[in-house]
Amino acid sequence: MVRNAPPPEFEATPRPVVAIGNDYPANYAILPHRHRRSQLLYGSNGVLLVRTEQGRWVVPPERAVWIPGGITHDVQPIGAVSMRSVYVEADAVPGLPAECRVVGVSPLMRSLLIEAVDLPVEYDLDGRDGLVMALILQEIARMPVLPLNLPLPGHAALAARCRRFLEGPTPHDTIDDWCGALGMSRRAFTRLFRQETGLSLSAWRQQACLFAALPRLAAGEGVTTVALDLGYDSAAAFTTMFKRLLGAPPSRYFAAGEGGTSGPSP
């Protein structure tokens, strides 16, 4: 049984996939780190914020995030959280994702992840335990990708402006406000922003506001309060945006089963 243990102890385990379970209290910051193996990180409760140099990912309850091996990342749980992770060798199965992504977790995969952390570290590859782990590997490639990533520019000044927005969203800022802050023409800014992020400024800001909203909604704050804080004219307007991007209104999205302390890495 592998629970509440750091993954470096198991990096060299002679198995293609290893499962670890960790429970963390509220306000527990998981410092920047990386793993040799790729990681599928699942939180059965709470919200996880995952950051790399390339972007941000927000992981609501009952979803997971895939982090390829070798990518430096940190994790900020919002509230107490129970994490279940599997660490996968690069050649364990063909077709493993090459980039970070938030994914949906099916009832089957959820049950497999819960079961996996109670298996022996060096489980029997040819017995029932090996079949559980083999099925996990097959299911990883089938997990649906969710639109919960926020790309960050590589351009230093633009990235700094984006990070300031993430720290305190100001959705009523115009594109001219951003151009002025960066000393760029509208045409040059528009071209650079799309080149660096793959999105228009409007689409990126909307996604950033969604990122700001999800942890607050998961913590139980009212939709109206969050919507008005983020600059929406009404809860209905915010709910329309939320449903368009995530497929369900906030009340359904966080329903069970849908779709400052520092510490070591999970």
Short mmCIF file of C-alpha atoms in Angstrom, two decimals:
data_model
loop_
_atom_site.label_atom_id
_atom_site.label_comp_id
_atom_site.label_asym_id
_atom_site.label_seq_id
_atom_site.Cartn_x
_atom_site.Cartn_y
_atom_site.Cartn_z
CA MET A 1 0.00 0.00 0.00
CA VAL A 2 1.48 3.35 -1.05
CA ARG A 3 -0.01 6.30 0.81
CA ASN A 4 1.41 9.62 2.00
CA ALA A 5 4.81 8.97 0.49
CA PRO A 6 7.06 11.05 -1.79
CA PRO A 7 7.36 9.69 -5.36
CA PRO A 8 11.19 9.76 -5.52
CA GLU A 9 11.18 6.65 -3.34
CA PHE A 10 9.43 4.78 -6.13
CA GLU A 11 10.95 6.25 -9.30
CA ALA A 12 13.19 3.21 -9.71
CA THR A 13 10.49 0.64 -8.89
CA PRO A 14 10.64 -2.06 -11.60
CA ARG A 15 7.03 -1.55 -12.67
CA PRO A 16 5.68 0.47 -15.65
CA VAL A 17 3.23 2.35 -13.43
CA VAL A 18 3.22 3.10 -9.70
CA ALA A 19 0.33 4.58 -7.70
CA ILE A 20 0.65 6.88 -4.67
CA GLY A 21 -2.03 8.52 -2.53
CA ASN A 22 -1.47 11.69 -0.50
CA ASP A 23 -3.82 13.74 1.67
CA TYR A 24 -3.01 17.42 2.21
CA PRO A 25 -4.54 20.04 4.53
CA ALA A 26 -5.82 23.41 3.35
CA ASN A 27 -3.18 26.01 2.35
CA TYR A 28 -0.50 23.40 1.64
CA ALA A 29 1.74 24.65 -1.18
CA ILE A 30 3.56 21.96 -3.16
CA LEU A 31 6.81 23.57 -4.25
CA PRO A 32 8.24 23.48 -7.80
CA HIS A 33 9.58 20.05 -8.67
CA ARG A 34 9.65 17.54 -11.48
CA HIS A 35 9.47 13.78 -11.92
CA ARG A 36 11.33 11.47 -14.25
CA ARG A 37 8.06 9.60 -14.87
CA SER A 38 4.91 11.22 -16.22
CA GLN A 39 2.18 11.82 -13.65
CA LEU A 40 -1.59 11.59 -13.72
CA LEU A 41 -2.74 13.61 -10.70
CA TYR A 42 -6.35 13.17 -9.55
CA GLY A 43 -8.09 15.08 -6.77
CA SER A 44 -11.27 13.55 -5.37
CA ASN A 45 -12.13 16.80 -3.61
CA GLY A 46 -10.91 20.39 -3.58
CA VAL A 47 -9.45 22.31 -6.51
CA LEU A 48 -5.84 22.04 -7.72
CA LEU A 49 -3.95 24.84 -9.42
CA VAL A 50 -0.98 23.57 -11.44
CA ARG A 51 1.66 25.94 -12.83
CA THR A 52 4.53 25.51 -15.26
CA GLU A 53 6.54 28.02 -17.28
CA GLN A 54 4.25 27.30 -20.23
CA GLY A 55 0.88 27.90 -18.59
CA ARG A 56 -1.65 27.31 -15.85
CA TRP A 57 -4.13 24.50 -15.36
CA VAL A 58 -7.05 24.44 -12.94
CA VAL A 59 -8.32 21.03 -11.85
CA PRO A 60 -11.81 20.95 -10.30
CA PRO A 61 -12.94 18.08 -8.04
CA GLU A 62 -13.21 14.67 -9.71
CA ARG A 63 -10.95 15.69 -12.61
CA ALA A 64 -7.25 15.02 -13.19
CA VAL A 65 -4.21 16.63 -14.76
CA TRP A 66 -1.59 14.88 -16.89
CA ILE A 67 1.98 16.15 -16.41
CA PRO A 68 4.63 14.66 -18.74
CA GLY A 69 7.91 13.59 -17.20
CA GLY A 70 10.63 16.20 -16.84
CA ILE A 71 8.32 19.24 -16.65
CA THR A 72 8.91 21.47 -13.62
CA HIS A 73 5.61 22.33 -11.94
CA ASP A 74 4.07 23.36 -8.65
CA VAL A 75 0.66 22.52 -7.23
CA GLN A 76 -1.56 24.69 -5.05
CA PRO A 77 -4.53 22.86 -3.50
CA ILE A 78 -7.52 25.05 -2.69
CA GLY A 79 -8.83 23.59 0.55
CA ALA A 80 -7.99 20.18 1.94
CA VAL A 81 -7.54 17.64 -0.83
CA SER A 82 -7.08 13.91 -1.31
CA MET A 83 -4.76 13.22 -4.23
CA ARG A 84 -4.29 9.95 -6.06
CA SER A 85 -1.44 9.82 -8.57
CA VAL A 86 -0.04 7.28 -10.96
CA TYR A 87 3.53 7.67 -12.22
CA VAL A 88 4.09 6.19 -15.66
CA GLU A 89 7.24 5.20 -17.50
CA ALA A 90 7.59 6.88 -20.91
CA ASP A 91 7.53 3.55 -22.78
CA ALA A 92 4.78 1.95 -20.71
CA VAL A 93 2.21 2.22 -23.51
CA PRO A 94 2.14 3.96 -26.91
CA GLY A 95 0.34 7.26 -27.35
CA LEU A 96 0.87 8.90 -23.96
CA PRO A 97 0.18 12.68 -24.11
CA ALA A 98 3.23 14.89 -24.68
CA GLU A 99 1.83 18.03 -23.04
CA CYS A 100 0.07 19.04 -19.83
CA ARG A 101 -3.71 18.73 -19.95
CA VAL A 102 -6.72 18.57 -17.66
CA VAL A 103 -8.82 15.49 -18.32
CA GLY A 104 -12.19 14.10 -17.36
CA VAL A 105 -12.25 11.04 -15.10
CA SER A 106 -14.78 8.30 -15.84
CA PRO A 107 -16.37 6.23 -13.04
CA LEU A 108 -14.21 3.29 -14.15
CA MET A 109 -10.97 5.31 -14.00
CA ARG A 110 -11.95 6.78 -10.64
CA SER A 111 -12.42 3.28 -9.21
CA LEU A 112 -9.14 2.08 -10.72
CA LEU A 113 -7.18 4.99 -9.20
CA ILE A 114 -8.69 4.41 -5.76
CA GLU A 115 -7.90 0.71 -5.99
CA ALA A 116 -4.36 1.24 -7.30
CA VAL A 117 -3.00 3.05 -4.22
CA ASP A 118 -3.80 0.00 -2.08
CA LEU A 119 -1.78 -2.39 -4.22
CA PRO A 120 1.74 -3.52 -3.27
CA VAL A 121 4.56 -1.40 -4.70
CA GLU A 122 5.98 -4.37 -6.61
CA TYR A 123 2.63 -5.88 -7.55
CA ASP A 124 2.33 -9.13 -9.47
CA LEU A 125 2.52 -8.17 -13.14
CA ASP A 126 0.80 -11.40 -14.21
CA GLY A 127 -1.97 -11.43 -11.61
CA ARG A 128 -5.06 -9.39 -10.84
CA ASP A 129 -3.02 -6.38 -9.60
CA GLY A 130 -1.10 -6.25 -12.86
CA LEU A 131 -4.38 -6.26 -14.78
CA VAL A 132 -5.65 -3.27 -12.76
CA MET A 133 -2.52 -1.29 -13.60
CA ALA A 134 -2.59 -2.37 -17.25
CA LEU A 135 -6.17 -1.15 -17.55
CA ILE A 136 -5.18 2.21 -16.05
CA LEU A 137 -2.57 2.60 -18.79
CA GLN A 138 -5.15 1.83 -21.46
CA GLU A 139 -7.67 4.28 -19.98
CA ILE A 140 -5.22 7.22 -19.83
CA ALA A 141 -5.28 7.62 -23.61
CA ARG A 142 -9.11 7.63 -23.56
CA MET A 143 -9.54 10.41 -21.00
CA PRO A 144 -11.28 13.43 -22.58
CA VAL A 145 -9.33 16.70 -22.64
CA LEU A 146 -11.06 19.61 -20.86
CA PRO A 147 -10.60 23.33 -21.77
CA LEU A 148 -8.99 24.22 -18.46
CA ASN A 149 -5.56 25.41 -19.56
CA LEU A 150 -4.34 28.99 -19.77
CA PRO A 151 -1.23 29.45 -21.96
CA LEU A 152 1.31 32.03 -20.87
CA PRO A 153 3.43 33.97 -23.39
CA GLY A 154 7.15 33.45 -23.69
CA HIS A 155 7.59 37.18 -24.36
CA ALA A 156 8.83 38.53 -21.00
CA ALA A 157 6.93 41.84 -20.82
CA LEU A 158 3.71 40.33 -22.11
CA ALA A 159 4.01 37.39 -19.69
CA ALA A 160 4.46 39.79 -16.77
CA ARG A 161 1.31 41.68 -17.80
CA CYS A 162 -0.63 38.42 -18.04
CA ARG A 163 0.54 37.32 -14.60
CA ARG A 164 -0.59 40.63 -13.10
CA PHE A 165 -4.01 40.08 -14.64
CA LEU A 166 -4.18 36.59 -13.14
CA GLU A 167 -3.38 37.98 -9.69
CA GLY A 168 -6.20 40.53 -9.95
CA PRO A 169 -8.48 40.18 -12.98
CA THR A 170 -9.67 43.51 -14.43
CA PRO A 171 -11.99 42.34 -17.22
CA HIS A 172 -13.07 45.85 -18.21
CA ASP A 173 -9.57 46.80 -19.36
CA THR A 174 -9.55 47.40 -23.10
CA ILE A 175 -7.04 46.17 -25.63
CA ASP A 176 -5.81 49.78 -25.82
CA ASP A 177 -5.04 49.67 -22.08
CA TRP A 178 -2.86 46.62 -22.65
CA CYS A 179 -1.20 48.18 -25.69
CA GLY A 180 -0.42 51.34 -23.74
CA ALA A 181 1.03 49.40 -20.81
CA LEU A 182 3.38 47.59 -23.17
CA GLY A 183 4.16 50.53 -25.47
CA MET A 184 2.91 48.69 -28.56
CA SER A 185 0.60 49.53 -31.42
CA ARG A 186 -2.74 47.74 -31.50
CA ARG A 187 -1.77 45.79 -34.60
CA ALA A 188 1.60 44.68 -33.22
CA PHE A 189 0.06 43.72 -29.87
CA THR A 190 -2.76 41.70 -31.44
CA ARG A 191 -0.35 39.80 -33.66
CA LEU A 192 2.10 39.13 -30.80
CA PHE A 193 -0.58 38.01 -28.35
CA ARG A 194 -2.08 35.46 -30.71
CA GLN A 195 1.36 34.27 -31.78
CA GLU A 196 2.40 33.73 -28.15
CA THR A 197 -0.80 32.22 -26.75
CA GLY A 198 -2.84 30.96 -29.69
CA LEU A 199 -5.79 33.04 -28.41
CA SER A 200 -7.18 36.52 -28.82
CA LEU A 201 -6.87 38.80 -25.80
CA SER A 202 -10.64 38.60 -25.28
CA ALA A 203 -10.67 34.79 -25.24
CA TRP A 204 -7.59 34.64 -23.00
CA ARG A 205 -9.06 37.08 -20.47
CA GLN A 206 -12.33 35.16 -20.36
CA GLN A 207 -10.42 31.97 -19.63
CA ALA A 208 -8.37 33.79 -16.98
CA CYS A 209 -11.56 34.98 -15.27
CA LEU A 210 -12.84 31.41 -15.30
CA PHE A 211 -9.62 30.32 -13.60
CA ALA A 212 -10.13 32.98 -10.94
CA ALA A 213 -13.74 31.90 -10.41
CA LEU A 214 -13.36 28.12 -10.11
CA PRO A 215 -11.52 27.97 -6.75
CA ARG A 216 -13.96 30.46 -5.22
CA LEU A 217 -17.00 28.57 -6.46
CA ALA A 218 -15.54 25.28 -5.27
CA ALA A 219 -15.07 26.85 -1.82
CA GLY A 220 -18.77 27.66 -1.69
CA GLU A 221 -18.90 31.36 -2.62
CA GLY A 222 -22.09 32.49 -4.30
CA VAL A 223 -22.25 32.80 -8.08
CA THR A 224 -23.52 36.37 -7.88
CA THR A 225 -20.66 37.52 -5.65
CA VAL A 226 -18.02 35.92 -7.88
CA ALA A 227 -19.64 37.19 -11.07
CA LEU A 228 -19.81 40.81 -9.90
CA ASP A 229 -16.25 40.71 -8.53
CA LEU A 230 -15.02 39.61 -11.94
CA GLY A 231 -16.81 42.42 -13.73
CA TYR A 232 -19.85 40.61 -15.08
CA ASP A 233 -23.08 42.60 -15.15
CA SER A 234 -25.09 39.76 -13.63
CA ALA A 235 -24.92 36.19 -12.37
CA ALA A 236 -26.84 35.14 -15.48
CA ALA A 237 -24.18 36.56 -17.82
CA PHE A 238 -21.44 34.79 -15.88
CA THR A 239 -23.39 31.51 -15.83
CA THR A 240 -23.86 31.71 -19.60
CA MET A 241 -20.09 32.06 -20.09
CA PHE A 242 -19.40 29.26 -17.60
CA LYS A 243 -21.81 26.87 -19.28
CA ARG A 244 -20.49 27.68 -22.75
CA LEU A 245 -16.91 26.92 -21.75
CA LEU A 246 -17.46 23.97 -19.41
CA GLY A 247 -20.73 22.46 -20.59
CA ALA A 248 -22.74 22.93 -17.38
CA PRO A 249 -23.74 25.77 -15.03
CA PRO A 250 -21.76 26.13 -11.77
CA SER A 251 -24.43 24.41 -9.68
CA ARG A 252 -24.17 21.24 -11.76
CA TYR A 253 -20.46 21.42 -12.51
CA PHE A 254 -19.51 21.01 -8.86
CA ALA A 255 -22.07 18.32 -8.13
CA ALA A 256 -20.57 15.09 -6.85
CA GLY A 257 -19.47 12.78 -9.63
CA GLU A 258 -19.59 15.40 -12.39
CA GLY A 259 -17.44 15.25 -15.44
CA GLY A 260 0.56 29.08 3.21
CA THR A 261 2.35 25.87 4.43
CA SER A 262 5.01 24.57 2.10
CA GLY A 263 5.92 20.95 1.68
CA PRO A 264 7.59 18.37 -0.52
CA SER A 265 6.34 17.33 -3.90
CA PRO A 266 3.31 14.99 -4.06
#
